[in-house]
PDB file of C-alpha atoms in Angstrom:
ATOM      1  CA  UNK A   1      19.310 142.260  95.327  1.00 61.00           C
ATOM      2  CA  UNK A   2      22.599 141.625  94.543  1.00 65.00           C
ATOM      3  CA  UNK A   3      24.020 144.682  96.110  1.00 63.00           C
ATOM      4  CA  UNK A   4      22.761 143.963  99.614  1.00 60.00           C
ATOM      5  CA  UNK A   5      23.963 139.866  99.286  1.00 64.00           C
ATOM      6  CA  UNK A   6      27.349 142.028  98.508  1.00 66.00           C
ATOM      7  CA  UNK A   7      27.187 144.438 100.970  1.00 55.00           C
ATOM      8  CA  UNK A   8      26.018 141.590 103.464  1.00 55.00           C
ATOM      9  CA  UNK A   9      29.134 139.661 102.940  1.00 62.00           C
ATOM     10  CA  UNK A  10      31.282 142.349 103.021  1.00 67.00           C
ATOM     11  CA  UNK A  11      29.634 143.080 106.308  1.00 54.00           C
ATOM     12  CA  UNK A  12      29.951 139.433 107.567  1.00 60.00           C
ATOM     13  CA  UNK A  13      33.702 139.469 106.712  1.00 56.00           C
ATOM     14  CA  UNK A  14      34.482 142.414 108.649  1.00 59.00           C
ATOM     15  CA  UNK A  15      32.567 141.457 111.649  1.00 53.00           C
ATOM     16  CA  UNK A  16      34.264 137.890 111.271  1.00 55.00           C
ATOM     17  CA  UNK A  17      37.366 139.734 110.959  1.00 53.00           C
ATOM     18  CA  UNK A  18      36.942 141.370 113.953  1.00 50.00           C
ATOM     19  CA  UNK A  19      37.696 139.096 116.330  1.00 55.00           C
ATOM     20  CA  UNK A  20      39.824 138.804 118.570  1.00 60.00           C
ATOM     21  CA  UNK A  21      42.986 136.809 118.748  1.00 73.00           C
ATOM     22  CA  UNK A  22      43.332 135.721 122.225  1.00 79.00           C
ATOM     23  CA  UNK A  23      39.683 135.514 124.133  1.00 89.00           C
ATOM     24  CA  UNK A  24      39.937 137.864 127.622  1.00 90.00           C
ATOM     25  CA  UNK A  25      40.997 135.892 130.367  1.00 90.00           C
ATOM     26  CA  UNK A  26      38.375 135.398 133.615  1.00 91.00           C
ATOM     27  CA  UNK A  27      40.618 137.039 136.072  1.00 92.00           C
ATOM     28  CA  UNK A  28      41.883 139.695 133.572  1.00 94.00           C
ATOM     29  CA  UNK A  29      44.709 142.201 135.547  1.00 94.00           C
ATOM     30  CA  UNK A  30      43.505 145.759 134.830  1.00 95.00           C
ATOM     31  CA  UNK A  31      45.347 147.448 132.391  1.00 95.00           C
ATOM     32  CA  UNK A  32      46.592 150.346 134.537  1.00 96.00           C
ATOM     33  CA  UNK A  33      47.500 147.349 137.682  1.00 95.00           C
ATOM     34  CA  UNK A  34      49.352 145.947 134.959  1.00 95.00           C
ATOM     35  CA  UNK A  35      51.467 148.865 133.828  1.00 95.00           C
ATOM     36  CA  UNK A  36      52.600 148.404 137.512  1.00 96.00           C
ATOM     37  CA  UNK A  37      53.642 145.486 137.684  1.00 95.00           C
ATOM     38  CA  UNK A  38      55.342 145.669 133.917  1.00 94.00           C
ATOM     39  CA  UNK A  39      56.904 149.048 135.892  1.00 94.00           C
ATOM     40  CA  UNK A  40      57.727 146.615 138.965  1.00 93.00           C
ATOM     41  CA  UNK A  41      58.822 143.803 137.592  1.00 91.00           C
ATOM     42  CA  UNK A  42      61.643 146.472 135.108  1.00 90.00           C
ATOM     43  CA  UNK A  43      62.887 148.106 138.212  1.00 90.00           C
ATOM     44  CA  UNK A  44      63.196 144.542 140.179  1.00 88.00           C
ATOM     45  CA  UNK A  45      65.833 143.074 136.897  1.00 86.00           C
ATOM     46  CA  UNK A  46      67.753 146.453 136.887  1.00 86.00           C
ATOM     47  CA  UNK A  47      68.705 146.265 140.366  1.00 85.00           C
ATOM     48  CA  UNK A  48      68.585 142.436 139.815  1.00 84.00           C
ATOM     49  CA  UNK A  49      71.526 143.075 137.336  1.00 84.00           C
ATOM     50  CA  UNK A  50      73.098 146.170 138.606  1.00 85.00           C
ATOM     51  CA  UNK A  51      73.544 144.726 142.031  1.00 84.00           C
ATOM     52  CA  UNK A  52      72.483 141.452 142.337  1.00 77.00           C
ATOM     53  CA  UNK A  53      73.910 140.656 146.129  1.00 83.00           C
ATOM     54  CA  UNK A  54      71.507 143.468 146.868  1.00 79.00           C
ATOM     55  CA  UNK A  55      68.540 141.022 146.313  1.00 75.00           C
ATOM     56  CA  UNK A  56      70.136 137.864 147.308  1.00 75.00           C
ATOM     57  CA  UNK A  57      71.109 139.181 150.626  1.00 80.00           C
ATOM     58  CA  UNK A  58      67.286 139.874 151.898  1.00 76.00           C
ATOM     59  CA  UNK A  59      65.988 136.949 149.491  1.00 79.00           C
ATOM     60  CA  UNK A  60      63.887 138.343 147.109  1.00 78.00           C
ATOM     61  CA  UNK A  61      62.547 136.640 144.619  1.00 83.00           C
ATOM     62  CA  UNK A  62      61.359 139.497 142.248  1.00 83.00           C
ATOM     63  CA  UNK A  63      58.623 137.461 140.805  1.00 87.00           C
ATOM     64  CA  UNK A  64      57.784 136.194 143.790  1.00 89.00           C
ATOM     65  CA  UNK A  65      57.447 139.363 145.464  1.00 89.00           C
ATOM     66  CA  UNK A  66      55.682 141.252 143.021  1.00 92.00           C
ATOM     67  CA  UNK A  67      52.611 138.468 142.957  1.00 93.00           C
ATOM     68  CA  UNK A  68      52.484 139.009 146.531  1.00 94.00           C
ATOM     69  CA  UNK A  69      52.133 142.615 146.043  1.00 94.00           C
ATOM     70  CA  UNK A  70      49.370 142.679 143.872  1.00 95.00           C
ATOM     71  CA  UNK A  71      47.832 139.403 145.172  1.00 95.00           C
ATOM     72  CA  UNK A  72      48.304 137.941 141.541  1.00 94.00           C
ATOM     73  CA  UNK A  73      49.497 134.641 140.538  1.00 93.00           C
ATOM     74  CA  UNK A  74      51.564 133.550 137.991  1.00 92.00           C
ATOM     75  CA  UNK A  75      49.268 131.933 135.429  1.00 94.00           C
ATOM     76  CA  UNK A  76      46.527 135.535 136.097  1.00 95.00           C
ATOM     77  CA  UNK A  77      50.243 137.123 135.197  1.00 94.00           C
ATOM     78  CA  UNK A  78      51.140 134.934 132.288  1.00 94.00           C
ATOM     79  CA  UNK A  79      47.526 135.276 130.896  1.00 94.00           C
ATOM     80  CA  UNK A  80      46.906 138.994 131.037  1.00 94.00           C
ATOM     81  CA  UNK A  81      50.537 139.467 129.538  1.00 93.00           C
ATOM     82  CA  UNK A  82      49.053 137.598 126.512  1.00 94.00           C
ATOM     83  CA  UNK A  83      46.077 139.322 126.041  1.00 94.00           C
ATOM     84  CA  UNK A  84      47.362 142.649 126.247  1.00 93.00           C
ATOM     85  CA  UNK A  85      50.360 141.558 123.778  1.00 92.00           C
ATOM     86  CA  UNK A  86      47.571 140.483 121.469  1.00 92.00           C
ATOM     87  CA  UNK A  87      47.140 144.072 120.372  1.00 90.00           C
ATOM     88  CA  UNK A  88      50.739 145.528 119.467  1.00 88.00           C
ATOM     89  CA  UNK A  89      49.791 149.115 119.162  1.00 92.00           C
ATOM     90  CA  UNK A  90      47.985 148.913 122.865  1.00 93.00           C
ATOM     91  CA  UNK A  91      50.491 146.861 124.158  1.00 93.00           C
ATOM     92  CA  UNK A  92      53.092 149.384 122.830  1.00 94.00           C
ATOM     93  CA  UNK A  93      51.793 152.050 124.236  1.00 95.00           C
ATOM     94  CA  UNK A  94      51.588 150.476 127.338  1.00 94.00           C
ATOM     95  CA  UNK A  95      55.566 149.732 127.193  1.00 93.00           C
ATOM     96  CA  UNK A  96      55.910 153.581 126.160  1.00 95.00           C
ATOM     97  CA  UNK A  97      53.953 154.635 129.770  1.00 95.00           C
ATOM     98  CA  UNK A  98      56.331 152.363 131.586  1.00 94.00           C
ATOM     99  CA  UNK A  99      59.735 153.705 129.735  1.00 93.00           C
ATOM    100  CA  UNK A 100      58.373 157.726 130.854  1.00 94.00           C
ATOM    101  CA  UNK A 101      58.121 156.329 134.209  1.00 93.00           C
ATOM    102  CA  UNK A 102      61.305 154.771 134.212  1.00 91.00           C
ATOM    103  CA  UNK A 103      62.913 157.955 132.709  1.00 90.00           C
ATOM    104  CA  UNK A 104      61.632 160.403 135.103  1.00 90.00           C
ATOM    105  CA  UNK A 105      62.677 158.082 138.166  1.00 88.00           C
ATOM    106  CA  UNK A 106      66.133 157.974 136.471  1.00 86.00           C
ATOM    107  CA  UNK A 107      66.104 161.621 136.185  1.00 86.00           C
ATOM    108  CA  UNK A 108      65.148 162.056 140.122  1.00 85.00           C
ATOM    109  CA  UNK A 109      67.847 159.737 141.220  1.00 82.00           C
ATOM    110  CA  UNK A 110      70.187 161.274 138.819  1.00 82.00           C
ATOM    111  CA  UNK A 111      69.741 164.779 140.680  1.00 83.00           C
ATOM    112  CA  UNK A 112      70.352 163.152 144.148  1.00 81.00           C
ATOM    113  CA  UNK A 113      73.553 161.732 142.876  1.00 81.00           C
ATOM    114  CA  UNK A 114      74.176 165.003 141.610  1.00 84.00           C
ATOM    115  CA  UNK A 115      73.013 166.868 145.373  1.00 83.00           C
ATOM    116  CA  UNK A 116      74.766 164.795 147.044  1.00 82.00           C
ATOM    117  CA  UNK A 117      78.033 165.113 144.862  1.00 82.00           C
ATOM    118  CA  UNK A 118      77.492 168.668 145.914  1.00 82.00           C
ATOM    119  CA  UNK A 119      77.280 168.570 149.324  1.00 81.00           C
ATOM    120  CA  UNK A 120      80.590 166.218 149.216  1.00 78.00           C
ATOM    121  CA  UNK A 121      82.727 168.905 147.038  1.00 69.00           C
ATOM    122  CA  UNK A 122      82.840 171.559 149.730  1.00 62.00           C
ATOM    123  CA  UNK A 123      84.976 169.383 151.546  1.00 55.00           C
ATOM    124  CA  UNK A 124      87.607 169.237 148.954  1.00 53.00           C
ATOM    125  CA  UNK A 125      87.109 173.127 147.373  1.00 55.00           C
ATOM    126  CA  UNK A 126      89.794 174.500 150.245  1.00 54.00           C
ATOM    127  CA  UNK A 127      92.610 172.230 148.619  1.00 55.00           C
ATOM    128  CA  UNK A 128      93.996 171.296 151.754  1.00 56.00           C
ATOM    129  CA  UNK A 129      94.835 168.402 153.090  1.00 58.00           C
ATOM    130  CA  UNK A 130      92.804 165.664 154.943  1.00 57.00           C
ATOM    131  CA  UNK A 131      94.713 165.866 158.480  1.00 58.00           C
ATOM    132  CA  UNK A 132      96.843 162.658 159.046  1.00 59.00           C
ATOM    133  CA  UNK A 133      94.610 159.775 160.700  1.00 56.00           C
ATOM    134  CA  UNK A 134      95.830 158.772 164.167  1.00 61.00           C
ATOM    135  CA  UNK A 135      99.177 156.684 164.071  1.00 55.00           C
ATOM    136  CA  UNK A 136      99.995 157.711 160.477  1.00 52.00           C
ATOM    137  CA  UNK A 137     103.346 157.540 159.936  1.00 56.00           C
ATOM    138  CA  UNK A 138     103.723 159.447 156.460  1.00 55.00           C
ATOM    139  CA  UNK A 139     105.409 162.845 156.827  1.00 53.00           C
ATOM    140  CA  UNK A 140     103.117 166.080 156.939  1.00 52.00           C
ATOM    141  CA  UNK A 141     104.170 168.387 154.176  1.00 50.00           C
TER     142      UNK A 141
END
Protein backbone atom coordinates (compact mmCIF):
# COMPACT_ATOMS: atom_id res chain seq x y z
CA UNK A 1 0.00 0.00 0.00
CA UNK A 2 2.41 2.34 0.74
CA UNK A 3 4.36 1.97 -2.40
CA UNK A 4 1.53 2.88 -4.75
CA UNK A 5 0.40 6.16 -2.23
CA UNK A 6 4.35 6.80 -3.10
CA UNK A 7 4.41 6.10 -6.48
CA UNK A 8 0.97 8.04 -6.79
CA UNK A 9 2.46 11.17 -5.51
CA UNK A 10 5.40 10.97 -7.28
CA UNK A 11 3.14 10.62 -10.25
CA UNK A 12 0.91 13.61 -9.22
CA UNK A 13 4.04 15.81 -8.84
CA UNK A 14 5.30 15.22 -12.17
CA UNK A 15 2.09 15.64 -13.92
CA UNK A 16 1.62 18.90 -11.70
CA UNK A 17 4.98 19.73 -12.75
CA UNK A 18 4.22 19.54 -16.10
CA UNK A 19 2.53 22.38 -16.80
CA UNK A 20 2.95 24.85 -18.63
CA UNK A 21 4.13 28.32 -17.88
CA UNK A 22 2.29 30.55 -20.13
CA UNK A 23 -1.32 28.91 -21.27
CA UNK A 24 -1.43 28.92 -25.49
CA UNK A 25 -2.90 31.91 -26.68
CA UNK A 26 -6.50 31.66 -28.84
CA UNK A 27 -5.08 33.07 -31.97
CA UNK A 28 -1.66 31.32 -31.55
CA UNK A 29 0.84 32.40 -34.82
CA UNK A 30 2.15 29.07 -36.17
CA UNK A 31 5.45 28.34 -35.29
CA UNK A 32 6.94 28.17 -38.80
CA UNK A 33 4.65 31.85 -39.73
CA UNK A 34 6.45 32.97 -36.85
CA UNK A 35 10.03 32.15 -37.76
CA UNK A 36 8.99 34.59 -40.60
CA UNK A 37 8.15 37.20 -39.15
CA UNK A 38 11.14 36.83 -36.32
CA UNK A 39 13.18 36.50 -39.99
CA UNK A 40 11.16 39.75 -41.17
CA UNK A 41 11.08 41.75 -38.53
CA UNK A 42 15.63 41.05 -38.25
CA UNK A 43 16.03 42.03 -41.82
CA UNK A 44 13.53 45.23 -41.41
CA UNK A 45 16.12 46.71 -38.10
CA UNK A 46 19.30 45.88 -40.18
CA UNK A 47 18.37 47.95 -42.98
CA UNK A 48 16.51 50.08 -40.33
CA UNK A 49 20.08 50.74 -38.91
CA UNK A 50 22.29 50.34 -41.84
CA UNK A 51 20.36 52.84 -43.85
CA UNK A 52 17.73 54.29 -42.14
CA UNK A 53 16.69 57.19 -44.89
CA UNK A 54 16.09 54.06 -46.91
CA UNK A 55 12.88 53.38 -44.83
CA UNK A 56 11.95 56.83 -43.96
CA UNK A 57 11.90 57.90 -47.50
CA UNK A 58 8.92 55.35 -48.63
CA UNK A 59 7.49 55.41 -44.89
CA UNK A 60 7.73 52.21 -43.57
CA UNK A 61 6.96 51.43 -40.46
CA UNK A 62 8.63 47.93 -40.06
CA UNK A 63 6.20 46.82 -37.50
CA UNK A 64 3.61 48.17 -39.15
CA UNK A 65 4.29 46.57 -42.30
CA UNK A 66 5.07 43.26 -41.25
CA UNK A 67 1.40 42.91 -39.36
CA UNK A 68 0.02 43.82 -42.58
CA UNK A 69 1.87 41.13 -44.21
CA UNK A 70 0.84 38.39 -42.26
CA UNK A 71 -2.57 39.90 -41.32
CA UNK A 72 -1.40 39.78 -37.56
CA UNK A 73 -1.82 42.29 -34.95
CA UNK A 74 0.23 43.43 -32.41
CA UNK A 75 -1.17 41.93 -29.21
CA UNK A 76 -1.57 38.04 -31.60
CA UNK A 77 2.37 39.23 -32.07
CA UNK A 78 3.15 40.13 -28.51
CA UNK A 79 1.31 36.93 -27.28
CA UNK A 80 2.74 34.22 -29.48
CA UNK A 81 6.30 35.83 -28.81
CA UNK A 82 5.56 34.86 -25.15
CA UNK A 83 4.50 31.57 -25.52
CA UNK A 84 7.10 30.43 -27.69
CA UNK A 85 9.79 32.23 -25.29
CA UNK A 86 8.21 30.14 -22.57
CA UNK A 87 10.26 27.17 -23.69
CA UNK A 88 14.05 28.36 -24.07
CA UNK A 89 15.37 25.34 -25.80
CA UNK A 90 12.32 25.63 -28.57
CA UNK A 91 12.51 29.11 -28.65
CA UNK A 92 16.31 28.79 -29.21
CA UNK A 93 16.14 26.76 -31.78
CA UNK A 94 13.81 28.78 -33.40
CA UNK A 95 16.38 31.89 -33.17
CA UNK A 96 19.11 29.31 -34.56
CA UNK A 97 16.65 28.67 -37.95
CA UNK A 98 16.39 32.40 -38.32
CA UNK A 99 20.39 33.18 -37.85
CA UNK A 100 21.02 30.14 -40.96
CA UNK A 101 18.63 32.11 -42.87
CA UNK A 102 20.13 35.25 -42.24
CA UNK A 103 23.64 33.77 -42.96
CA UNK A 104 22.94 32.26 -46.21
CA UNK A 105 21.13 35.58 -47.47
CA UNK A 106 24.34 37.36 -46.30
CA UNK A 107 26.36 34.94 -48.15
CA UNK A 108 24.16 35.49 -51.54
CA UNK A 109 24.43 39.20 -51.32
CA UNK A 110 28.00 38.92 -50.43
CA UNK A 111 28.70 37.11 -53.92
CA UNK A 112 26.77 39.85 -55.86
CA UNK A 113 28.92 42.44 -54.27
CA UNK A 114 31.64 40.33 -55.16
CA UNK A 115 30.12 39.77 -59.20
CA UNK A 116 29.58 42.90 -59.52
CA UNK A 117 33.09 44.10 -58.18
CA UNK A 118 34.10 41.89 -61.03
CA UNK A 119 32.39 43.08 -63.74
CA UNK A 120 33.62 46.78 -62.57
CA UNK A 121 37.55 45.72 -62.50
CA UNK A 122 37.84 45.13 -66.22
CA UNK A 123 37.46 48.64 -66.63
CA UNK A 124 40.44 49.54 -64.64
CA UNK A 125 42.81 46.16 -65.54
CA UNK A 126 44.23 48.20 -68.88
CA UNK A 127 45.81 50.93 -66.48
CA UNK A 128 44.95 53.64 -68.61
CA UNK A 129 43.46 56.53 -68.11
CA UNK A 130 39.73 57.57 -67.90
CA UNK A 131 39.67 60.07 -71.05
CA UNK A 132 39.29 63.75 -69.85
CA UNK A 133 35.43 64.68 -69.37
CA UNK A 134 34.27 67.44 -71.73
CA UNK A 135 35.66 70.99 -70.72
CA UNK A 136 38.37 69.55 -68.44
CA UNK A 137 40.96 71.73 -68.16
CA UNK A 138 43.76 69.48 -66.45
CA UNK A 139 46.61 68.62 -68.83
CA UNK A 140 46.59 65.07 -70.59
CA UNK A 141 49.78 63.29 -69.73
Amino acid sequence: MRKIITFLAILTLYVSCKDEVVKKPERLIDKEVMIDVMYDLAVLEAIKYQNPASLDTFKINSRDYIYKKYKIDSLQFAKSNVYYASDYEDYKLMFEQITKRLDANKKSADSLVNLEKKKKKPLLKNNKKPAPAIGDTTKLK
